[in-house]
Short mmCIF file of C-alpha atoms in Angstrom, two decimals:
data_model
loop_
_atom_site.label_atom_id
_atom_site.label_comp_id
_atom_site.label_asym_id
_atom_site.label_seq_id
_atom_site.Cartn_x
_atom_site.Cartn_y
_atom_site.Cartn_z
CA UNK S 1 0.00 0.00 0.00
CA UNK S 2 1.78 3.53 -0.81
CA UNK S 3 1.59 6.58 0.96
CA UNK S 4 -1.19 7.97 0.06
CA UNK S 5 -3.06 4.79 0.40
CA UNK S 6 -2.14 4.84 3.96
CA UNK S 7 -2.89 8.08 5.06
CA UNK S 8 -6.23 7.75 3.29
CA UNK S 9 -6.75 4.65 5.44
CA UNK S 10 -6.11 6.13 8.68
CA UNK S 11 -7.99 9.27 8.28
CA UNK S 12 -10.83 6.85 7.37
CA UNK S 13 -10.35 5.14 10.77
CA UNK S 14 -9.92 8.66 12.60
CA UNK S 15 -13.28 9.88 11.64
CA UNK S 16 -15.24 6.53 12.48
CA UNK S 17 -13.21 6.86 15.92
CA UNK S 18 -14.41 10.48 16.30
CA UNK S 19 -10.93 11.72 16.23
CA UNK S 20 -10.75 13.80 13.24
CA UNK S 21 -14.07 15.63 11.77
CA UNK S 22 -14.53 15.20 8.17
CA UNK S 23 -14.70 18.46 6.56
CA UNK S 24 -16.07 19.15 3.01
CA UNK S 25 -15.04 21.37 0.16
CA UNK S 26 -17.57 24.03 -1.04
CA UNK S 27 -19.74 23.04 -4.02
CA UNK S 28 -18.21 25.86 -5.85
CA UNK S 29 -15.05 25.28 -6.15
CA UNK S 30 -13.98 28.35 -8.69
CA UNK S 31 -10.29 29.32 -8.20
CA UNK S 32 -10.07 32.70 -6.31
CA UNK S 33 -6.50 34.31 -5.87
CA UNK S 34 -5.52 35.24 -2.43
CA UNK S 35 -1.82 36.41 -1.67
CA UNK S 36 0.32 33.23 -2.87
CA UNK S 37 -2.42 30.77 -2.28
CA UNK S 38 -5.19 29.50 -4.29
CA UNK S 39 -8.73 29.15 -2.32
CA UNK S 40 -12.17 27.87 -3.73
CA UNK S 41 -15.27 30.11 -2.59
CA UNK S 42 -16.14 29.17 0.48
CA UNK S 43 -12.67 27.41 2.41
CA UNK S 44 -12.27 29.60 5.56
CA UNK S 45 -8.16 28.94 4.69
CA UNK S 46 -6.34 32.36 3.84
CA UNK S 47 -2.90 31.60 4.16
CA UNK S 48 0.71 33.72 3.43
CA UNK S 49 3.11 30.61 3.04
CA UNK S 50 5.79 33.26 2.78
CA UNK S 51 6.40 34.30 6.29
CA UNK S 52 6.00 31.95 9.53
CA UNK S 53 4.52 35.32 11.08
CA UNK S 54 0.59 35.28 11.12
CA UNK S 55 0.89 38.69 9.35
CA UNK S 56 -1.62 38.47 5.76
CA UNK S 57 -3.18 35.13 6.77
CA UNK S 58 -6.78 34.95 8.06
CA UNK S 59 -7.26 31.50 9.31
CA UNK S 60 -10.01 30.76 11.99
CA UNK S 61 -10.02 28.29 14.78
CA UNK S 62 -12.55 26.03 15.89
CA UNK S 63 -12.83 25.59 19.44
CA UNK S 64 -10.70 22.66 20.55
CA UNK S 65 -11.70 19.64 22.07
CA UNK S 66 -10.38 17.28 24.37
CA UNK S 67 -11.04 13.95 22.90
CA UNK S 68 -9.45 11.83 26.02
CA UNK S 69 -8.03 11.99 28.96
CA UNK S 70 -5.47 8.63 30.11
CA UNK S 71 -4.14 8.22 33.46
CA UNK S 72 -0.85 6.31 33.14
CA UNK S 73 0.30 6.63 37.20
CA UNK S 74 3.49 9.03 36.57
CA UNK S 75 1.82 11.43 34.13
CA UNK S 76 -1.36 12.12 32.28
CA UNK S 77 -1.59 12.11 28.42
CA UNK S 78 -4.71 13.75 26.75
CA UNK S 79 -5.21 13.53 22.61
CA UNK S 80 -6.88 17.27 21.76
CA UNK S 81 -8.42 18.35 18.53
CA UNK S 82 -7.51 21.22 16.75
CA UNK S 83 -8.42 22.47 13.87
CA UNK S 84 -8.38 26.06 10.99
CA UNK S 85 -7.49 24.72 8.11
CA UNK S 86 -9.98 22.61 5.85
CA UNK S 87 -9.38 18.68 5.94
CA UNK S 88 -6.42 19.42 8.09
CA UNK S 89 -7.11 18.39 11.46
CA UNK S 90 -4.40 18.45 14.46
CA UNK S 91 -3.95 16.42 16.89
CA UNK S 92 -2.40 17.49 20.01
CA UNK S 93 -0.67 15.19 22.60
CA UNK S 94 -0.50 17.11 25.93
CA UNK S 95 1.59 15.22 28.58
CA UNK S 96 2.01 16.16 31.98
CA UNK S 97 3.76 15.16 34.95
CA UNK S 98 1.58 14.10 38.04
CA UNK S 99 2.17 15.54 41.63
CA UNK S 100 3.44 18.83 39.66
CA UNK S 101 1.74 21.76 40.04
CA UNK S 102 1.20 24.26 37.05
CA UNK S 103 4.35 22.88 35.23
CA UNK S 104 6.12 24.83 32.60
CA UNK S 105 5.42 23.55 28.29
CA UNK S 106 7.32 22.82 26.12
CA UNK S 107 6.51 21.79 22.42
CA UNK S 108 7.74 18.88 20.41
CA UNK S 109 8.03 18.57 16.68
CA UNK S 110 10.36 15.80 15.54
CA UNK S 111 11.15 15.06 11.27
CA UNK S 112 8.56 15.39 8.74
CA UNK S 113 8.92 11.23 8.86
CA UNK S 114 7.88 10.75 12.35
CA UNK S 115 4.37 10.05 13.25
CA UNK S 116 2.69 10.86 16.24
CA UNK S 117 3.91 7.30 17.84
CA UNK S 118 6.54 8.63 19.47
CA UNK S 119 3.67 10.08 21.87
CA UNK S 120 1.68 6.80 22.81
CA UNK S 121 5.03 5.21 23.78
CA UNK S 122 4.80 4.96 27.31
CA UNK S 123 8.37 4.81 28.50
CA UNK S 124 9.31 7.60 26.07
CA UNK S 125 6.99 9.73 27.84
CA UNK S 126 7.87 8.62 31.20
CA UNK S 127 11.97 9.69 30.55
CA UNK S 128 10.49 13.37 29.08
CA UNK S 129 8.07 14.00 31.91
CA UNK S 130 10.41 12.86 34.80
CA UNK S 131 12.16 16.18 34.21
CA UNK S 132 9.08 18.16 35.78
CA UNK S 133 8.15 19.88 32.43
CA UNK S 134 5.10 19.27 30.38
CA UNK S 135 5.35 18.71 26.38
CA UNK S 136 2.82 19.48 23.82
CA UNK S 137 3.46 16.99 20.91
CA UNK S 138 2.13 17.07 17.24
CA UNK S 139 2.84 16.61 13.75
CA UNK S 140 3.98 19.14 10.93
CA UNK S 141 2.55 19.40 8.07
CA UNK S 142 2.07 16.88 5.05
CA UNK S 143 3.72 14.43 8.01
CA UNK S 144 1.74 11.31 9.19
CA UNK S 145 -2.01 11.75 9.81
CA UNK S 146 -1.72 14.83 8.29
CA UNK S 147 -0.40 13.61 4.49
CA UNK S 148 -4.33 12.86 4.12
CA UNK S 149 -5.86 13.14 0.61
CA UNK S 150 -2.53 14.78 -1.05
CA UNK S 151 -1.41 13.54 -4.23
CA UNK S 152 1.77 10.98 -4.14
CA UNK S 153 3.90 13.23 -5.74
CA UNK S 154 3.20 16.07 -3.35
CA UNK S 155 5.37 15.85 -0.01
CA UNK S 156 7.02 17.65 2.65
CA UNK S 157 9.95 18.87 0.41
CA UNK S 158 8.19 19.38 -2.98
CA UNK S 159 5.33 21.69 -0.77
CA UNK S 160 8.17 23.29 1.18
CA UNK S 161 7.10 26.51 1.61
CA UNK S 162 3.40 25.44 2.75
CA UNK S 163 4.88 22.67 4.99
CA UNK S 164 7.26 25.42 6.82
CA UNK S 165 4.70 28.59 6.84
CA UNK S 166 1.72 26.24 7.78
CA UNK S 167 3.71 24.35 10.33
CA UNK S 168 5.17 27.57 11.94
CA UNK S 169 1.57 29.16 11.65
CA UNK S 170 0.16 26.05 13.65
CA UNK S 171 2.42 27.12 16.37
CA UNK S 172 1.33 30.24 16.91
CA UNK S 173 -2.52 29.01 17.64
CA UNK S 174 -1.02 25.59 19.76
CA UNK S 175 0.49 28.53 21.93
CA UNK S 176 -2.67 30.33 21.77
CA UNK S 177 -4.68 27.29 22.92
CA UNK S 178 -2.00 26.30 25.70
CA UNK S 179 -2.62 29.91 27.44
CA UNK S 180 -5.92 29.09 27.59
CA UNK S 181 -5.38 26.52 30.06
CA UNK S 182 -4.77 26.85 33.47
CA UNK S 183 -3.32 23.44 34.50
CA UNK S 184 0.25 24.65 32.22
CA UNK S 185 2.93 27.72 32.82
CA UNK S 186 3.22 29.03 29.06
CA UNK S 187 5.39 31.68 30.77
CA UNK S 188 7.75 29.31 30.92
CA UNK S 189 7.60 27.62 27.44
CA UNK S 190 10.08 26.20 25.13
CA UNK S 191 10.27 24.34 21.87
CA UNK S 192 11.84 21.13 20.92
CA UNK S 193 12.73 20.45 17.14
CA UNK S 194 14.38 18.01 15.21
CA UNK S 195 15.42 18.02 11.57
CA UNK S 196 12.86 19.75 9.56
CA UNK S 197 10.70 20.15 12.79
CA UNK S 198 13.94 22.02 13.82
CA UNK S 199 13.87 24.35 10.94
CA UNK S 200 9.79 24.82 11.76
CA UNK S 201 11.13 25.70 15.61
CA UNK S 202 13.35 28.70 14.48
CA UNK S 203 11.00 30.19 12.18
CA UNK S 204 8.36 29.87 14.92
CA UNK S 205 10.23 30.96 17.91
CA UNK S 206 11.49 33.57 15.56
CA UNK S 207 8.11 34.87 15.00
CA UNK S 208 6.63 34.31 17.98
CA UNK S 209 8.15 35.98 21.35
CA UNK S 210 6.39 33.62 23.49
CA UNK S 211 8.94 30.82 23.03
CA UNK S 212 11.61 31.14 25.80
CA UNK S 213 13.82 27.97 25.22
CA UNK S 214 14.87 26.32 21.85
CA UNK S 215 16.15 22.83 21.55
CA UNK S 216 17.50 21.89 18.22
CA UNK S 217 18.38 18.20 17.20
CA UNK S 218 20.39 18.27 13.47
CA UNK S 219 17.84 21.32 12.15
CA UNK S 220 17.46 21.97 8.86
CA UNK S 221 18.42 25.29 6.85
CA UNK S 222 20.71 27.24 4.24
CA UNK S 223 17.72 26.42 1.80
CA UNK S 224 20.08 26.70 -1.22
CA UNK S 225 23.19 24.44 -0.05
CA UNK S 226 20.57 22.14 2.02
CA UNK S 227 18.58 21.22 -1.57
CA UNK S 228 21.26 20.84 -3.43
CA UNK S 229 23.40 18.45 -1.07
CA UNK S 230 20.95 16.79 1.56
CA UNK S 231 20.06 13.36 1.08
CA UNK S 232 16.90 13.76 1.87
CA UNK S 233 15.98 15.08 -1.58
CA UNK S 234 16.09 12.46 -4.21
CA UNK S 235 18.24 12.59 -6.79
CA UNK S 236 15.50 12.08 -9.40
CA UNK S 237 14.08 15.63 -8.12
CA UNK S 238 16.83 17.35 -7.66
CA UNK S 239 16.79 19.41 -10.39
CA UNK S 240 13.52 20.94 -9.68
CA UNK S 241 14.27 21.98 -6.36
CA UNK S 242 17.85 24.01 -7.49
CA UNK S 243 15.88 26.35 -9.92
CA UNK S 244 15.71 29.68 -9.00
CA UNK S 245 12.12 29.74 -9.09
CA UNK S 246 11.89 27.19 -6.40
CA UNK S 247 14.45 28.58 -4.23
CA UNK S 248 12.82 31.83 -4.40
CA UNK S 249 10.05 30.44 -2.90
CA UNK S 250 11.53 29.16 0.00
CA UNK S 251 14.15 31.40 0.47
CA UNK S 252 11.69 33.95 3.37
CA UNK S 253 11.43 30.93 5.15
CA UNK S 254 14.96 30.08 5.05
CA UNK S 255 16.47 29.39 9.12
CA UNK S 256 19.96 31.22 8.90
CA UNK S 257 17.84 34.82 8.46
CA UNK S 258 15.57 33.86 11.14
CA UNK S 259 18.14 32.80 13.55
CA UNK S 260 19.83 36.18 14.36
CA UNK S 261 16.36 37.44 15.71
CA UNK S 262 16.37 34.50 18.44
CA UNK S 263 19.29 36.89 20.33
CA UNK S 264 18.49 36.95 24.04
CA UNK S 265 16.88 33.32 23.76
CA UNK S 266 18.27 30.11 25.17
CA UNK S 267 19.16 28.09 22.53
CA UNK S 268 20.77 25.03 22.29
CA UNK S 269 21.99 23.17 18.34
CA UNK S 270 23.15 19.79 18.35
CA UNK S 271 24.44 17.96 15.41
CA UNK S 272 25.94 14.50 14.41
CA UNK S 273 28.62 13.77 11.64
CA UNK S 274 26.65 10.92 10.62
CA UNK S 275 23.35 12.72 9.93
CA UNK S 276 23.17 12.60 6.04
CA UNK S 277 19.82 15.07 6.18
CA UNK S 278 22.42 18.01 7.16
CA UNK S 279 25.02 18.27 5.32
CA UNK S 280 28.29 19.84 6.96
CA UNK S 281 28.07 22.89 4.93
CA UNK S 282 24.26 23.58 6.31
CA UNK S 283 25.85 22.88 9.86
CA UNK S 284 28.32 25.66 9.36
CA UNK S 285 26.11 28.01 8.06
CA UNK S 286 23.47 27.60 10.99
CA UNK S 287 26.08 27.87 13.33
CA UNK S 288 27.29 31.21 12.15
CA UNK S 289 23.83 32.48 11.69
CA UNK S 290 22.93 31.58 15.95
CA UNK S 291 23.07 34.32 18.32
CA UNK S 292 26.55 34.45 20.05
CA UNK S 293 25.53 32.78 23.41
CA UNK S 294 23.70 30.12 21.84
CA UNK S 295 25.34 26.12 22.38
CA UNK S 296 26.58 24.42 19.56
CA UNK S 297 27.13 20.91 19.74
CA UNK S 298 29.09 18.71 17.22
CA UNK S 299 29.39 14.69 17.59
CA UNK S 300 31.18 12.61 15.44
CA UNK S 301 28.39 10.60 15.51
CA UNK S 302 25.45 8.76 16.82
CA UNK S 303 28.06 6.62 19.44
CA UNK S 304 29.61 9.41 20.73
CA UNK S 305 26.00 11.48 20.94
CA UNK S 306 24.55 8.74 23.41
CA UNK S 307 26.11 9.35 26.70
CA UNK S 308 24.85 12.88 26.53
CA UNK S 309 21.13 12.26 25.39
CA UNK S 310 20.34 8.80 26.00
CA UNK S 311 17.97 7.54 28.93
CA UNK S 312 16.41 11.27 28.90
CA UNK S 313 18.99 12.95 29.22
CA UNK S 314 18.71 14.57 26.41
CA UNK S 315 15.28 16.46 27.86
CA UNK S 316 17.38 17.79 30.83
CA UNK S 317 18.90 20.73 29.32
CA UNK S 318 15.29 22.42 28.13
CA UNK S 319 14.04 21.54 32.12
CA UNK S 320 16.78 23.40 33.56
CA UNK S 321 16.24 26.59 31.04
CA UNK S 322 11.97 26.35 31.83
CA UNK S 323 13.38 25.95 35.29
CA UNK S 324 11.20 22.84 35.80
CA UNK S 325 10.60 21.58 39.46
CA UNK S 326 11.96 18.75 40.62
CA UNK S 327 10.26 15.77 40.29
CA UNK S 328 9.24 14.78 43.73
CA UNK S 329 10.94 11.83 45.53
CA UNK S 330 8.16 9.82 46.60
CA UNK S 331 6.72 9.67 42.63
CA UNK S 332 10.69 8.55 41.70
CA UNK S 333 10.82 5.93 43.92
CA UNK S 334 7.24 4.87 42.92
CA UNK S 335 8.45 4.52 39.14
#
């Protein structure tokens, strides 16, 4: 079954489990210009996909719902639905410590590969919240759930500047939504990003003042180098993506002009000499593009990166920036 067979098939099984609301396109579906995106009469979407600032776009949220609640003894994990986009329904895994009052948030967005697994793994969540913070999961666009109804030939890299500008846009209303609530201390929040959901991260944090703390694992950037060398883009489509039209396009949304207006942020890079997505040229032109005081970390690869991030200890540098309580003794000893 390809791709798009499968994400067909699981938002089939999302709506009959109540978990994603199927939306319809207008009858009328005449093209009507808007900025650099083409609507039909009658989609609520009006979106700039040239700036991961809200600025232009005119998108309007549904209220959210809380579709479940699970109580898993050291934390709590609840699936909410968001939505303000047509046929693009979020879904957001909030995860918080027990026996922790008010914790601080921070988001995670991992590669445009990952699903949203990585948030109904139990033990992974038990390592992230035993650091006292509280993470807000979800999927970027034209990743996982959200590849729905797309064409096989359309994908994360090929729709780059939607995928970035709709992804950093989502941010902005998760934030929103995550002030609304008064169980979480979004003056304490951070981000988590890796790979492309670490090129998402800067533009988002960039754009959005909110976002205290930024974690990045091998981000992606230096649009022009990263297209032509990364070997994430197949060869076969290379050539489209090294035109100038294309890099035009992409080139507002490009990390290394966003990162100089993170100064005054904590922010941490981290990158591995085996990562083939970011090639060493990309890694040296994020790293001069960072504020001064931000961390750069370079491993020679995935070996020598393990006895810094594995068995959560990767999480513990964003939970002493949030300055996330202690976990308390009697819930360690418990686990």
């Amino acid at each position: 079954m390809g791709m798009a067979q499968q994400s067909m098939a699981r938002f089939a099984a999302c709506v009959a489990l109540g978990v994603l609301a199927p939306h319809v396109w207008a009858a009328d579906t005449t093209p009507q210009a808007s900025g650099n995106l083409t609507l039909r009469k009658g989609q609520m979407a009006d979106e700039r996909w040239n700036t991961p600032a809200l600025d232009g776009s005119h998108l309007k949220p549904e209220t959210a719902r809380v579709l479940k609640v699970e109580d898993h003894g050291t934390f709590t994990r609840e699936l909410v639905q968001m939505q303000w986009r047509p046929l693009d329904s979020i879904c957001l895994y909030i995860i918080k410590p027990k026996n922790v009052a008010k914790p601080p948030v921070s988001l995670f967005l991992y590669n445009y590969t990952e699903e949203s697994d990585r948030f109904a793994n139990v033990s992974y969540l038990e390592r992230v919240t035993s650091q006292g913070y509280a993470i807000a999961g979800f999927v970027s666009a034209l990743s996982g759930d959200r590849y729905k109804l797309r064409p096989m030939k359309e994908w994360f890299v090929s729709e780059m500047p939607e995928a970035l500008a709709c992804s950093a846009h989502d941010v902005h209303y998760i934030v929103d939504y995550l002030e609304t609530r008064k169980d979480l201390d979004t003056n304490r929040l951070g981000m988590f990003g890796q790979g492309s959901g670490g090129a998402i991260a800067v533009l988002a944090a960039a754009s959005d003042p909110r976002i205290k703390s930024l974690d990045l694992l091998g981000p992606w950037g230096d649009w022009k180098e990263w297209l032509e060398k990364s070997q994430v883009v197949p060869d076969a489509e290379r050539p489209r993506y090294v035109t100038v039209e294309f890099q035009k396009k992409v080139k507002p949304l490009d990390p290394i002009d966003w990162l100089p207006k993170l100064k005054g942020r904590a922010i941490r890079m981290q990158f591995l000499g085996d990562d083939p997505n970011t090639p060493p040229a990309v890694v040296e032109a994020l790293t001069k593009a960072a504020p001064a005081e931000a961390e750069v970390h370079r491993y020679e690869n995935t070996v020598k990166f393990f006895p810094d991030a594995g068995g959560g200890r990767l999480f513990e540098w964003m939970a002493a920036h949030l300055k996330a309580p202690p976990v308390p003794p009697a819930k360690t000893a418990a686990r």
